[in-house]
Amino acid sequence: MNETLRSSVIFGVQNLFSDPPFGRVDLISCRNVLIYLESAVQKRVLNIFHFALRPKAYLFLGSAESNGGRDDMFKPLSKKWRIYQRNGVTQGGLLALPRRVGELSGGLAVTSTRVGPPLSQVAGIAQKLILDRFAPASVLINSRCETLYFCGPTDDFLLRPRGVPSQDLLAMVREGLRSRVRAALREAESSGLTVNVTGARMRGPQGFVPVRITVAPSTGDELGRLFLVVFRQDNVPVIVPADSSAEGALVRHLEEELKVTRDDLQSTIERFESANENLKVSNEEVVTSNEELRSLNEELESSKEELQSLNEELSAANQQLEGKVRELEIANNDLRNLLNSSDIATICLDRACRIKWFTPATQTQFKFMASDVGRPITDFSLAWSGGGLIDAAEAVLAGQAVPPHAFQTEDARRYLRRMLAYRSERNEISGVIVTFTDITDSQLALDAASLARQDLSESRAMNEKLRLLSVALATAEARERRKLAQDLHDDLGQLLAVIGIKAAALKKEEMPESLQKALGDCMVALDQASRKVRAMAFDLNPPMLEQLGFGPALEWLVHEIQQLYKLEVTVHDDGKAKPMDPGVSATLFRAVRELLINVAKHARVGAASVVYASGDGDTLTVTVSDAGAGFDPRFVGVSDGKSGFGLLSVRERIGLLGGSVAIQSSPGNGTRVVLKVPLLNTDGEVPQAGHAGTP
């Protein structure tokens, strides 16, 4: 607080309980004071605060204090900060304002020039003297019958009991008064009125004396319910009989005691009967309450079952909701990841063509920003959209189908724009979905595929030409081989035969032994040359291949291989017709011979098998297999240099005919070679076929 504000504030000391309160106060701050006061004193202080504050003024209390439940006096504005506002009108009956003798109503003290004790002290002395001299014997007690204050000569009516000190009034009263005092207190407490008891008798030093008892309840409730019990000796004259002997006095004394005892007994009986009545009423109330509690318990059990059933339903509903929430989270995550991972730029427009949302691909391709959500699409340059976007969107909103639109941007990128209606659950069109698919790579791939198809068509045409040339070449080769074999047989063979005949005739002539030996050698060489010429002619053009066909020629070949290489070969034929071009059959025959010779020379095995059958379509499949040493097909690349017709040559020649060669082999697991060649169709022509296969 600065000096200016401090100088404008007047500080003063005031006793909250003894000084008169201020009036028309705007604010009272009472922090942590009420917590140290009893409940009755707190109510008194709150009444004083209510009197001192203006209407609608404010009261600040501490964090541990409250208005005592008097919302009618102080309306809470903030229960957290304990701020209250004055409410209602102060009731005069509830307000006990403190007073100071010697002060004016305005709060100014009256200056006195008299010398001596203060007037308040004089008044107190006077009051004490009067009470001590003239006041009757009286006791102030609370509702628990505990003594609070004694006034007057109470020793005539009260006794201090022996043992532990007690404040119980009923334990202090003299003999004969206890029952009357108890009954009077009960009646005063129940009725709230002053009760006068006459005819009570108290045992005194000289015998029983009549006593009048008055019980007056207090009206104030600041200290709780209080009772003032007043004892007075009754001045009723005692009639003494004429016979005043000692025996008569004893009889009267006994009669007095008997009367007191009867009164006590009667009072006890009445209390007992009253207690019984109260107990009966209480018992009936307890029984009724028990029945109500039983009924309430049954209702609670029923409510508990209903609540348990409702709780189970709520738990099931909660589990379903949790499952739905998890499913929704998973769906949202899937949708978000799908949109984030998609390269398709997607924009969602509302019915006013404002942007609702867009995918990240749109930000990358069209440079959209998050702040663009909610802006009309017309605010942007639509050159990137391929043109006609607004018209197409209006058509979609009208329920029309808009075909896809392909366009190219300035950076030579190609896009395909599709526009679909955004429909709600009620199948109402509430917007437009616009997708931009980058088809640049796809278009390039389509162009490349078109060129590839063109190249493939040309390649197929060239392959077909090459195959036809190969067939023609094989046919020409077979024809040349046949001609060459015919020439060898007719010309060279006949010439050698003539030479042999002449040599045989010459051998019969007389000649020296040396010439005879030389002529014999010549005849042997001539015979070898003749056989070689016949073998060459047979190799060039096996006569049974041309005369009998591929099957018998294969049987002859197997027999020759067995004779030459001691290799057991088994042949399996499916028995179906296999029409072949002569050139194809000759090439296939030589390929099988080359494979069997390779088995005999390199497989290190004594058996092999040849299976030939008509395959799917117009093809012939010949399989040559053995269980020999095997080899790695990856190293098949050149001819073996000995037979002049290696596996590479077999593959090339079969491939030129439109067939294929497949080699299956591995070291130690034998070899299986599958040859496929085309057969003649029903028109006597060789069908089109693919290029040679690979191992």
CSV table of C-alpha atoms in Angstrom, one decimal, residues 623-626 662-665 670-674:
chain,number,residue,atom,x,y,z
A,623,THR,CA,12.7,-87.2,-74.9
A,624,VAL,CA,16.2,-88.7,-74.6
A,625,SER,CA,17.1,-89.5,-71.0
A,626,ASP,CA,19.7,-91.5,-69.0
A,662,ALA,CA,15.0,-78.2,-73.1
A,663,ILE,CA,17.9,-79.7,-71.1
A,664,GLN,CA,17.4,-81.0,-67.5
A,665,SER,CA,20.6,-82.2,-65.9
A,670,GLY,CA,21.5,-88.0,-65.1
A,671,THR,CA,20.3,-86.0,-68.1
A,672,ARG,CA,16.9,-85.5,-69.8
A,673,VAL,CA,16.7,-83.7,-73.1
A,674,VAL,CA,13.3,-82.8,-74.6
